[in-house]
Structures are given as structure tokens and as C-alpha cells.
mmCIF file of C-alpha atoms in Angstrom:
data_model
loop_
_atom_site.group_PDB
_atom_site.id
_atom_site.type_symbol
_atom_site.label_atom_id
_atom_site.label_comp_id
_atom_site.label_asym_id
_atom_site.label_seq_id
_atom_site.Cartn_x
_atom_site.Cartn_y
_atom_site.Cartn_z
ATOM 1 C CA UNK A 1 120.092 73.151 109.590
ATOM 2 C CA UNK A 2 122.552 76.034 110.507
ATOM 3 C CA UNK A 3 120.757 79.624 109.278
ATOM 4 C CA UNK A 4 124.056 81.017 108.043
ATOM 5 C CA UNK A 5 124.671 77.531 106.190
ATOM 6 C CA UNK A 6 120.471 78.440 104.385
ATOM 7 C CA UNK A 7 121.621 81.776 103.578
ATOM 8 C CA UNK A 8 124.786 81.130 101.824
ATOM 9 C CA UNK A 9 123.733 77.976 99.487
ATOM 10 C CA UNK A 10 121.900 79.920 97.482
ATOM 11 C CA UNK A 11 122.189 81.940 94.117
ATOM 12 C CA UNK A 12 125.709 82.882 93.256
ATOM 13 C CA UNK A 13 124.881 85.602 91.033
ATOM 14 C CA UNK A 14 122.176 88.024 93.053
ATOM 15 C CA UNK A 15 120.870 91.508 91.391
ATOM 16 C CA UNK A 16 122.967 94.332 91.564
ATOM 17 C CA UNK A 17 121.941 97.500 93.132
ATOM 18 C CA UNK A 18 123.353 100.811 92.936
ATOM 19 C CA UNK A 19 123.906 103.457 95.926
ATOM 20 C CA UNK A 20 120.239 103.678 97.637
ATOM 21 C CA UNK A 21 118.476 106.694 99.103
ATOM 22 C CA UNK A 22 121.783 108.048 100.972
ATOM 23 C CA UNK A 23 120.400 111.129 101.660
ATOM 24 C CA UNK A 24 118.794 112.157 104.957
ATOM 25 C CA UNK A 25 115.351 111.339 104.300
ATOM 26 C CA UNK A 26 112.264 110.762 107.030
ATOM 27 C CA UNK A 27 110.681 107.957 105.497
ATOM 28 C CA UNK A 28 111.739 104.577 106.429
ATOM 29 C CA UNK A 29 113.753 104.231 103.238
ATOM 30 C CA UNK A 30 116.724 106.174 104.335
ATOM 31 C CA UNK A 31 119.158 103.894 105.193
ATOM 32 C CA UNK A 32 122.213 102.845 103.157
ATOM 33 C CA UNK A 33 122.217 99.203 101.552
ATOM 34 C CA UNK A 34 125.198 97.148 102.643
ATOM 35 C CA UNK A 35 125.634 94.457 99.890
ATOM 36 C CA UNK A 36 126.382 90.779 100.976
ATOM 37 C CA UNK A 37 127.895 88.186 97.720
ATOM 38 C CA UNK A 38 125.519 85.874 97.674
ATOM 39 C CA UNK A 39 121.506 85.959 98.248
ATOM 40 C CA UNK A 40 119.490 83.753 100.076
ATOM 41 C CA UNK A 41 116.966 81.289 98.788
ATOM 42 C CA UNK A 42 116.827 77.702 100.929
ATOM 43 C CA UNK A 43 113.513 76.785 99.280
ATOM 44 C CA UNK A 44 113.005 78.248 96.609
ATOM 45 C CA UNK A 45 114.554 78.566 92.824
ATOM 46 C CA UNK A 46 115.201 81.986 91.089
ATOM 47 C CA UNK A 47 115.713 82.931 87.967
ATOM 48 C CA UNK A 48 117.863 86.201 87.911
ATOM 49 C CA UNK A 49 115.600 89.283 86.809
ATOM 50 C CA UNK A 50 115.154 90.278 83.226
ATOM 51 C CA UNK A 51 116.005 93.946 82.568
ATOM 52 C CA UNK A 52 113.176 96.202 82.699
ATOM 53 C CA UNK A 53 110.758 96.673 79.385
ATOM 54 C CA UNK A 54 109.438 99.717 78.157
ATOM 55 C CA UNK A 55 105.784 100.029 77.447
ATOM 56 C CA UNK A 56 104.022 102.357 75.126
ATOM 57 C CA UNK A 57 100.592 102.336 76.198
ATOM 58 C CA UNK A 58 99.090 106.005 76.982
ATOM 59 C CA UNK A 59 96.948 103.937 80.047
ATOM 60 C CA UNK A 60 96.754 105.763 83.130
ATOM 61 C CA UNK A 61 95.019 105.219 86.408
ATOM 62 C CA UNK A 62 93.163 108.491 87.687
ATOM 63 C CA UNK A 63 92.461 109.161 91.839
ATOM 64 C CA UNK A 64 88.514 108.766 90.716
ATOM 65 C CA UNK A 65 87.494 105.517 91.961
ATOM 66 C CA UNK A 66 85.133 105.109 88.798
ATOM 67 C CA UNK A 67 87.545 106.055 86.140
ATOM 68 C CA UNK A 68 90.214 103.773 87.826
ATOM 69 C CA UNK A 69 87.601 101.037 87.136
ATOM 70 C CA UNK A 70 87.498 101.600 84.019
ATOM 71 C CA UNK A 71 91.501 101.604 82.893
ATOM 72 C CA UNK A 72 92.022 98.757 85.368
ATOM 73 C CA UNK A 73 89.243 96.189 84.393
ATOM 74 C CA UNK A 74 89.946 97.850 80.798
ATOM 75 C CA UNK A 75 93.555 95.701 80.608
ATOM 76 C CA UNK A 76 95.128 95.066 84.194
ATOM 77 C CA UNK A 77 97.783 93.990 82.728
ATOM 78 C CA UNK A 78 98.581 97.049 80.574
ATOM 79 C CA UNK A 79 98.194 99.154 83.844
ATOM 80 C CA UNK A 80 100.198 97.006 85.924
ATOM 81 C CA UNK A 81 103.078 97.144 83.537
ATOM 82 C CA UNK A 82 102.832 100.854 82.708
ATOM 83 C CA UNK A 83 102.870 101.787 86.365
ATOM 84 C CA UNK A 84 106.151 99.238 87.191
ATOM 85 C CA UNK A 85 108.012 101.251 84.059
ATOM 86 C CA UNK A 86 107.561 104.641 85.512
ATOM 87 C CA UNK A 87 108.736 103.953 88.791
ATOM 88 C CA UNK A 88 111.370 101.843 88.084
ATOM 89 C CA UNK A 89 114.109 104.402 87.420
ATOM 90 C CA UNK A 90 113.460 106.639 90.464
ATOM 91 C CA UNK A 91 113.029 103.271 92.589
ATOM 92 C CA UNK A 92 116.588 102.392 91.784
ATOM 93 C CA UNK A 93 116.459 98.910 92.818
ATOM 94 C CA UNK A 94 115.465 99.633 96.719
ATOM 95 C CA UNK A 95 113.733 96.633 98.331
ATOM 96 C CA UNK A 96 110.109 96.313 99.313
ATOM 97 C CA UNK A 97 108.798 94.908 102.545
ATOM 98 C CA UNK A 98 105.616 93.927 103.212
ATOM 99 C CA UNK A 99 103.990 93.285 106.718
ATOM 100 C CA UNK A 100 100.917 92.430 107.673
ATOM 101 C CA UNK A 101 98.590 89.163 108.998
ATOM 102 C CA UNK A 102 99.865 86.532 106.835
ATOM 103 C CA UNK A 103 97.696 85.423 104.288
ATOM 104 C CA UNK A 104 97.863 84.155 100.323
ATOM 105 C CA UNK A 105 96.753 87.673 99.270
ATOM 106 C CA UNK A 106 100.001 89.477 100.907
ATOM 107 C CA UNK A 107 102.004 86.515 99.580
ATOM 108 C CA UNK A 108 100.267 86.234 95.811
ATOM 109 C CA UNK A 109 100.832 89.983 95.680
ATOM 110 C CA UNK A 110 104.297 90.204 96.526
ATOM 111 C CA UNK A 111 105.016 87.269 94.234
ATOM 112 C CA UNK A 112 103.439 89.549 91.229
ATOM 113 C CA UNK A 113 105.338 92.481 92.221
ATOM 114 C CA UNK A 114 108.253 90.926 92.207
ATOM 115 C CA UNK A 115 107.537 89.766 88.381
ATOM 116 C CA UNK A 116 106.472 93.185 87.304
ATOM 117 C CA UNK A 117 109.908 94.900 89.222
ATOM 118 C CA UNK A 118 112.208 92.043 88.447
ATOM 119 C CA UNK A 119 113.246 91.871 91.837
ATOM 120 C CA UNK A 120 113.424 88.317 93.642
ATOM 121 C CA UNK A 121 110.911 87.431 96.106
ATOM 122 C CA UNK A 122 111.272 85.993 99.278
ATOM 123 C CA UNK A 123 108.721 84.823 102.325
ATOM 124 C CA UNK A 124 110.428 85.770 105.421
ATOM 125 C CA UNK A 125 108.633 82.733 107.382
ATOM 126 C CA UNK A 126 109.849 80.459 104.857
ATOM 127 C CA UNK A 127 113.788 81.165 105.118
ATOM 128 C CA UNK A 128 112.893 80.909 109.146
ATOM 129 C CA UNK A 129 111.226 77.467 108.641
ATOM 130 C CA UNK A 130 114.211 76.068 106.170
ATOM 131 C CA UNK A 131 116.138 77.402 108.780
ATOM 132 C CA UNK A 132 114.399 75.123 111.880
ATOM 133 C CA UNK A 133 114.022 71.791 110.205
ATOM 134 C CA UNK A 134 111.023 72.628 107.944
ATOM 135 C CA UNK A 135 107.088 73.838 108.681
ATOM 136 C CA UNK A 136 106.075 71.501 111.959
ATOM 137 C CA UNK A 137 109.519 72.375 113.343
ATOM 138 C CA UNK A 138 109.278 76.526 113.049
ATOM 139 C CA UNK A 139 105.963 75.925 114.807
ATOM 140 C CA UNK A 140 107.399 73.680 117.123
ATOM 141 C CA UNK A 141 110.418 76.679 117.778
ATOM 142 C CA UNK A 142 107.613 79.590 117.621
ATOM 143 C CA UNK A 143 105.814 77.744 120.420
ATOM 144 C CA UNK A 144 108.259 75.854 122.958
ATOM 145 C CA UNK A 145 111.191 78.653 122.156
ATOM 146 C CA UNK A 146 110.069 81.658 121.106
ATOM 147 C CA UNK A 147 113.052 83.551 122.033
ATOM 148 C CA UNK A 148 114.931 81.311 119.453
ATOM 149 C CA UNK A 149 112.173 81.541 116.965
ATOM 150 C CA UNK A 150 112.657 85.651 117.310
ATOM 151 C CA UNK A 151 115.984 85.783 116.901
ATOM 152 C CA UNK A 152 116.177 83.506 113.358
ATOM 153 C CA UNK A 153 113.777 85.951 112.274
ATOM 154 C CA UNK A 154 115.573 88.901 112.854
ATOM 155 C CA UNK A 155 118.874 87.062 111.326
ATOM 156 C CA UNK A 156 117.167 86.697 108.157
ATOM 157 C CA UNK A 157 115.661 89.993 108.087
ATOM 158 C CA UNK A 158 119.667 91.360 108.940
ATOM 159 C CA UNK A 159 120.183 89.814 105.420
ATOM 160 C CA UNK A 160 117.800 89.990 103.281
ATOM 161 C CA UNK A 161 118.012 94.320 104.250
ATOM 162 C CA UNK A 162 121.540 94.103 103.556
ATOM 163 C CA UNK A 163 120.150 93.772 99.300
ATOM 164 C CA UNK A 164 118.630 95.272 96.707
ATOM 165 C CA UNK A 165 115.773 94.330 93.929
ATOM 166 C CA UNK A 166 114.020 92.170 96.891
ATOM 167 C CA UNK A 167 110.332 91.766 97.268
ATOM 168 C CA UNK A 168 110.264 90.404 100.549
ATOM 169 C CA UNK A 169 107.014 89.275 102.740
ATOM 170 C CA UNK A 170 107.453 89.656 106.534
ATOM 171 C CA UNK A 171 106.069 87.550 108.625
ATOM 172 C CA UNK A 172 103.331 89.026 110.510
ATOM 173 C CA UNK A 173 104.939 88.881 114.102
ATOM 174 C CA UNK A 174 107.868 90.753 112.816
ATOM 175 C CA UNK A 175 107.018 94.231 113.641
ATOM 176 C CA UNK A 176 106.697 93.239 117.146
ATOM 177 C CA UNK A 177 110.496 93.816 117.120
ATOM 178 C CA UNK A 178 111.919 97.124 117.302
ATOM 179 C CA UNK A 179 115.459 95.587 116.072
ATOM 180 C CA UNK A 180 113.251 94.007 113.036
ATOM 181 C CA UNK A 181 111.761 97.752 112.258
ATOM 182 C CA UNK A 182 115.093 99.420 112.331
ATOM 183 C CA UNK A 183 116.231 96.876 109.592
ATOM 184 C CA UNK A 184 113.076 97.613 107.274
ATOM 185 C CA UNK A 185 114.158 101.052 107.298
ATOM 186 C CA UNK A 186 116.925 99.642 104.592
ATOM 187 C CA UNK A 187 113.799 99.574 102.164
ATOM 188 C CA UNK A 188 110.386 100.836 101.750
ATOM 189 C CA UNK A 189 107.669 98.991 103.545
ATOM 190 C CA UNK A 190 104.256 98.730 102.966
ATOM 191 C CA UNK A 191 101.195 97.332 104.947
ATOM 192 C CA UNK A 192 99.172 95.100 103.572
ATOM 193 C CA UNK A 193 95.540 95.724 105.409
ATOM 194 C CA UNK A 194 93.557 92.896 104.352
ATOM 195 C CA UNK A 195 90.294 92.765 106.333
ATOM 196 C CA UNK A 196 90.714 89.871 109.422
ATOM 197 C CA UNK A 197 87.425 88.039 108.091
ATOM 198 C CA UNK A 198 89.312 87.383 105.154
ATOM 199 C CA UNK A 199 92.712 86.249 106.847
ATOM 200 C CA UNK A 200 90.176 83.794 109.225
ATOM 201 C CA UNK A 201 88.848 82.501 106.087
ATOM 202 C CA UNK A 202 92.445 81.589 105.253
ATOM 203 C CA UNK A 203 93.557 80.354 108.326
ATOM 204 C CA UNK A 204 91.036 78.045 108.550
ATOM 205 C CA UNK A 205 92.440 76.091 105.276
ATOM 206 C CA UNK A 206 95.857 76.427 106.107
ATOM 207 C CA UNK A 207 96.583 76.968 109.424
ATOM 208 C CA UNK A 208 100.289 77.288 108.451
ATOM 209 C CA UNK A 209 99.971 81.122 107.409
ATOM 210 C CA UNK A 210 100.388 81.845 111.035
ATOM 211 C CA UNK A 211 103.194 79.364 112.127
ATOM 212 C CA UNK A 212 101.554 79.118 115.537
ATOM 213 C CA UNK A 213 99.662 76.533 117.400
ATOM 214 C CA UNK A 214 97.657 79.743 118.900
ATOM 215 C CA UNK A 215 94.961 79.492 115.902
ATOM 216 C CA UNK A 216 92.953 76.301 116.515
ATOM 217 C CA UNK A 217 91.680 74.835 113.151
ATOM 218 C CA UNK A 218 89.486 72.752 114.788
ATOM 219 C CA UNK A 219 87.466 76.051 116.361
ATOM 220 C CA UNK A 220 84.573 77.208 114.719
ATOM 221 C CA UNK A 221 85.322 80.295 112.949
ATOM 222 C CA UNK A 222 84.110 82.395 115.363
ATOM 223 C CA UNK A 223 86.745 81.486 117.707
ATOM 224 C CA UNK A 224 89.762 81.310 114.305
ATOM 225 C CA UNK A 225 88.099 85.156 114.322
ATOM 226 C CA UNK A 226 88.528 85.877 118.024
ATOM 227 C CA UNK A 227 92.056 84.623 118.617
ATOM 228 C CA UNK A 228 93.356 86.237 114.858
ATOM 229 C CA UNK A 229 91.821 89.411 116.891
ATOM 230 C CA UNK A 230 93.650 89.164 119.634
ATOM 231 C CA UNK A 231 97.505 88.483 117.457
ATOM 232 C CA UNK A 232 95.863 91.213 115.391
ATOM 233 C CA UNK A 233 95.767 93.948 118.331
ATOM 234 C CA UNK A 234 99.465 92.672 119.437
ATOM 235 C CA UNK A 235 100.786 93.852 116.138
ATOM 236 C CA UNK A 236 98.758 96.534 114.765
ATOM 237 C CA UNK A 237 101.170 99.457 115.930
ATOM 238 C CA UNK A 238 104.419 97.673 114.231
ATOM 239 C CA UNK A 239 102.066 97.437 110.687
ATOM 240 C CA UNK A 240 101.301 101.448 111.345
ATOM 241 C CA UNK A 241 104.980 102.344 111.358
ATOM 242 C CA UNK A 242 105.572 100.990 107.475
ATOM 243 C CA UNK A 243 105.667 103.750 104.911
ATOM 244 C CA UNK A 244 102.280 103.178 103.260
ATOM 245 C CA UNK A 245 99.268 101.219 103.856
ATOM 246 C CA UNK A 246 97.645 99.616 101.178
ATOM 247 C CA UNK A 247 93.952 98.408 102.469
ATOM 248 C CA UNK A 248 92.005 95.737 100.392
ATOM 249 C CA UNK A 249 88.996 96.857 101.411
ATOM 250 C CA UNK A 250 89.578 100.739 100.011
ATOM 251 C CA UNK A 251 90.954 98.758 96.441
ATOM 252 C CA UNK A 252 87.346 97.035 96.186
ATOM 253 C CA UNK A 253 85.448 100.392 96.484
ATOM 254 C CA UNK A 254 87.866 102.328 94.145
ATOM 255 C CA UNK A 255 86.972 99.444 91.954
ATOM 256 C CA UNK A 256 83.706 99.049 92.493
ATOM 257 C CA UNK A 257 83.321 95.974 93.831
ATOM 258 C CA UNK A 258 80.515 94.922 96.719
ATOM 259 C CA UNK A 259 82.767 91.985 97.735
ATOM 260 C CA UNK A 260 85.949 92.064 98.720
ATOM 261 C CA UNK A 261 86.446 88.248 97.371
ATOM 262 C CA UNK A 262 85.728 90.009 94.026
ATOM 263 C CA UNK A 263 88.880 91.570 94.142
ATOM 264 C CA UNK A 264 92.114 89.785 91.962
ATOM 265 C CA UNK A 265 95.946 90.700 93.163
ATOM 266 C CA UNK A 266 96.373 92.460 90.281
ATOM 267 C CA UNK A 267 93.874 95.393 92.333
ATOM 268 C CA UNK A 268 96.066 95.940 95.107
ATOM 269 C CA UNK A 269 99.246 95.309 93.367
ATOM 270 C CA UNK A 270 98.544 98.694 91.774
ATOM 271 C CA UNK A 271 97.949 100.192 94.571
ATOM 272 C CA UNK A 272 100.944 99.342 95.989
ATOM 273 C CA UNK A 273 102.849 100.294 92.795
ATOM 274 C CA UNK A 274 101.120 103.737 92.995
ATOM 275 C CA UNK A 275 102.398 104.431 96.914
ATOM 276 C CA UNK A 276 105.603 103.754 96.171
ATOM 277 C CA UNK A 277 105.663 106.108 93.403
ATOM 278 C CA UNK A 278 104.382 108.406 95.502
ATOM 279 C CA UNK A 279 107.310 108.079 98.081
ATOM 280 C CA UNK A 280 109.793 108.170 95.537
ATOM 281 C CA UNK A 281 108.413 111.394 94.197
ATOM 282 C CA UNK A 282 108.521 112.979 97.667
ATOM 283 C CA UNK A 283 112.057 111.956 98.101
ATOM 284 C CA UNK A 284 113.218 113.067 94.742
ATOM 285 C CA UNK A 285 111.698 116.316 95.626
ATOM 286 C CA UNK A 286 113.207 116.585 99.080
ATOM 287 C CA UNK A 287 117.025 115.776 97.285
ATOM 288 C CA UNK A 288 116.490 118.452 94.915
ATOM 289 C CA UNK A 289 114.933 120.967 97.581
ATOM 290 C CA UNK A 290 118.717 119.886 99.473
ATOM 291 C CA UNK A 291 120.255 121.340 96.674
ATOM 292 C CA UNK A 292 122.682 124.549 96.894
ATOM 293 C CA UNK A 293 121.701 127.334 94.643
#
């Protein structure tokens, strides 16, 4: 199926977003949105976001990895949602991309990110495969053409950058583009660091995360480890260029845990909520330093 034919079948009523970040700005947020009229979702069904609530809870989450224990395992919920509220308004409906290894951690947190903003989500990989014939056939493309596979990717990264109030999750061979990283600049991206043990784990039960016949499910996973290494190294620079990094592995000791498995999405979700709040509050304070007396 044609991409442009995927792309335009979808809702006819997408989020509005106002006038983004126009301001010179040297985060990878700066650039202007360009709106398209219609957003695209070939496999999956929306419903269009509710408008933000307003929470009244005095919970707060503290830079002390023990007292951020507490609040969180306290009511995640109740922190999740308190944090989403107070960024909201300086966010100002600017999309969020996030890179890293594929795996159902990146994917499970951008899903419940999306809720908590509501923004629509989108997997990157998905659009591509719609766009190729389905799953087998994107590997199929990634493998035999991967010139072709490259360049769907970077079509539907050209328009899901051109919105606002996304949630989008890259695929993980994005950022080996430097077209691809010019057009995350239209949001604010965000690494997902999620420890490559855990991704192998992953990969082994659904070799599909990675779209590529590269990762051999019927290795041991020693060698699922070794050749995840390998994509891992290829990539690692493009993941250092997002805005923020979010690391699962620095959520489980701010929370306490021994195990990273211990750790729920809800964990790094904050986390993620908390960096962007944190680039928002440098930006705001960079517009007013602009200022004229």
C-alpha cells in the first residue's frame, strides 16, 4: 500500500496545537510546527484527547532517591498525574519522541504518556510496516532494500513532525539518519536507555521489536546479546543527540529496587515527565532572559 495513501486515511479531526517554541532556542525543540489536516494512524484507532484535568493532590517527587520511593510507591498514580498537570501548560502541545533499542518498555511507556498528556501515540515502525504490506514484508524491505526501507521511515517521520500533541516511538535505527534527527528537532526527544540484557530478553520472545532478520531467535542468548551489541554500538551516538536521557537502570536505584524487572512503566514514565519539565523550564527562562527591558 502507497505511504501517502496510510497517512491520509486516518483521523479527520487531529489535536490542535498552538504556535510551538518559535524562539531561537538550543535544544532540539526549536523548530516551528508546520500543521498537516489530517493525522496518520493505518493501524491503529484513536480516540481524540480529553482536555487536561486538574489535580489537587499536594504529592511531590523530591531529587532524593529514598523520598522519591516513598511518594511514588505511596500512589503512582497520584504522582504521575500531578506531574502531567504542571507541565502541561508550559509544554503547549509540542510532540515527544522517543528513540532507543526497541523494546515493550519504550513502547508501554510511550503508550502511558500519551494517556497522561492526551496526546495520540504512534509507533514509528508500525506506520513503516502498514506502509510495506504488513510485519514479514517491512522485514522483508529492511533486509533485501534497505535504501527503500530508510526512506519510508524518514517519510513518516516528515509527518508525524509536521504535528502537535504526538507521543511518538522511533524506531531504533532512526537516528542513524541525520535527515531523521533534523526532523526530531520539531519536538523534544528523549532516550529511552533500557539496559541491552533486558532488550535481549525481549527479542528473544518477539523477534519483531527489531524488524530485522539480523537477530537470530534461534541463537542462544548469548549470541541475541552479541549481535543486539553490535546494532547497539551502530546507533548509540544518534540516541546521545536527543534532549534527555532517561536510563531504567538509574529509575530502579532512585526507587530502590535490586532488579531492574522490579521496575513498572509507571517508574520511568515519571522520569520522563520530570526531564521534560525541566527543558521547558530552561526554555521559558531563556524567552524571558530574550526579553527587552
Amino acid at each position: 500500500m502507497e505511504l501517502t495513501t496510510i497517512l491520509h486515511s486516518s483521523l479527520t479531526n487531529p489535536p490542535l496545537s498552538p504556535n510551538l517554541f518559535h524562539s531561537k532556542f538550543p535544544q532540539s525543540f526549536s523548530t516551528p510546527i508546520h500543521h498537516r489536516t489530517c493525522l496518520p494512524s493505518p493501524c491503529l484507532t484513536f480516540s481524540p484527547p480529553l482536555p487536561p484535568k486538574s489535580f489537587s493532590t499536594n504529592c511531590s517527587v523530591s531529587d532524593d532517591p529514598t523520598s522519591a520511593a516513598n511518594v511514588f510507591t505511596a500512589d503512582p498514580s497520584i504522582a504521575l498525574k500531578k506531574k502531567a498537570a504542571d507541565i502541561s501548560a508550559d509544554l503547549r502541545g509540542t510532540s515527544l519522541f522517543l528513540v532507543g533499542m526497541n523494546n515493550s518498555i519504550k513502547s508501554s511507556l510511550g503508550a502511558l504518556l500519551a494517556d497522561l498528556l492526551r496526546y495520540y501515540y504512534f509507533d514509528s515502525d508500525a506506520l513503516v510496516s502498514e506502509a510495506a504490506g504488513g510485519e514479514s514484508a517491512a522485514v522483508s524491505l529492511k533486509d533485501t532494500d534497505e535504501k527503500g526501507f530508510r526512506e519510508s521511515e524518514t517519510e513518516v517521520l516528515k509527518q508525524l513532525s509536521s504535528m502537535g500533541r504526538l507521543v511518538v516511538c522511533v524506531g531504533d535505527g532512526a537516528v542513524q539518519s541525520s535527515t531523521n534527527l533534523a526532523l526530531l528537532r520539531h519536538g523534544i526527544s528523549i532516550w529511552i536507555d533500557v539496559p541491552l540484557d533486558i532488550v535481549a530478553t525481549g527479542v528473544i520472545g518477539n523477534k519483531s521489536l527489531l524488524l530485522s532478520s539480523e537477530i537470530t531467535n534461534s541463537g542462544s542468548y548469548s549470541e541475541v546479546f552479541s549481535q543486539l551489541s553490535a546494532l547497539y554500538e551502530d546507533m548509540r551516538r544518534g540516541y546521545a543527540t536527543a534532549d534527555a536521557t532517561v536510563s531504567l537502570q538509574k529509575v530502579a536505584y532512585q526507587l530502590g529496587y535490586e532488579e531492574m524487572d522490579a521496575v513498572s512503566t509507571e517508574g520511568p514514565t515519571l522520569e520522563v515527565l520530570k526531564e521534560i519539565e525541566r527543558l521547558t523550564r530552561v526554555k521559558k527562562m531563556m524567552e524571558e532572559a530574550a526579553r527587552p527591558f
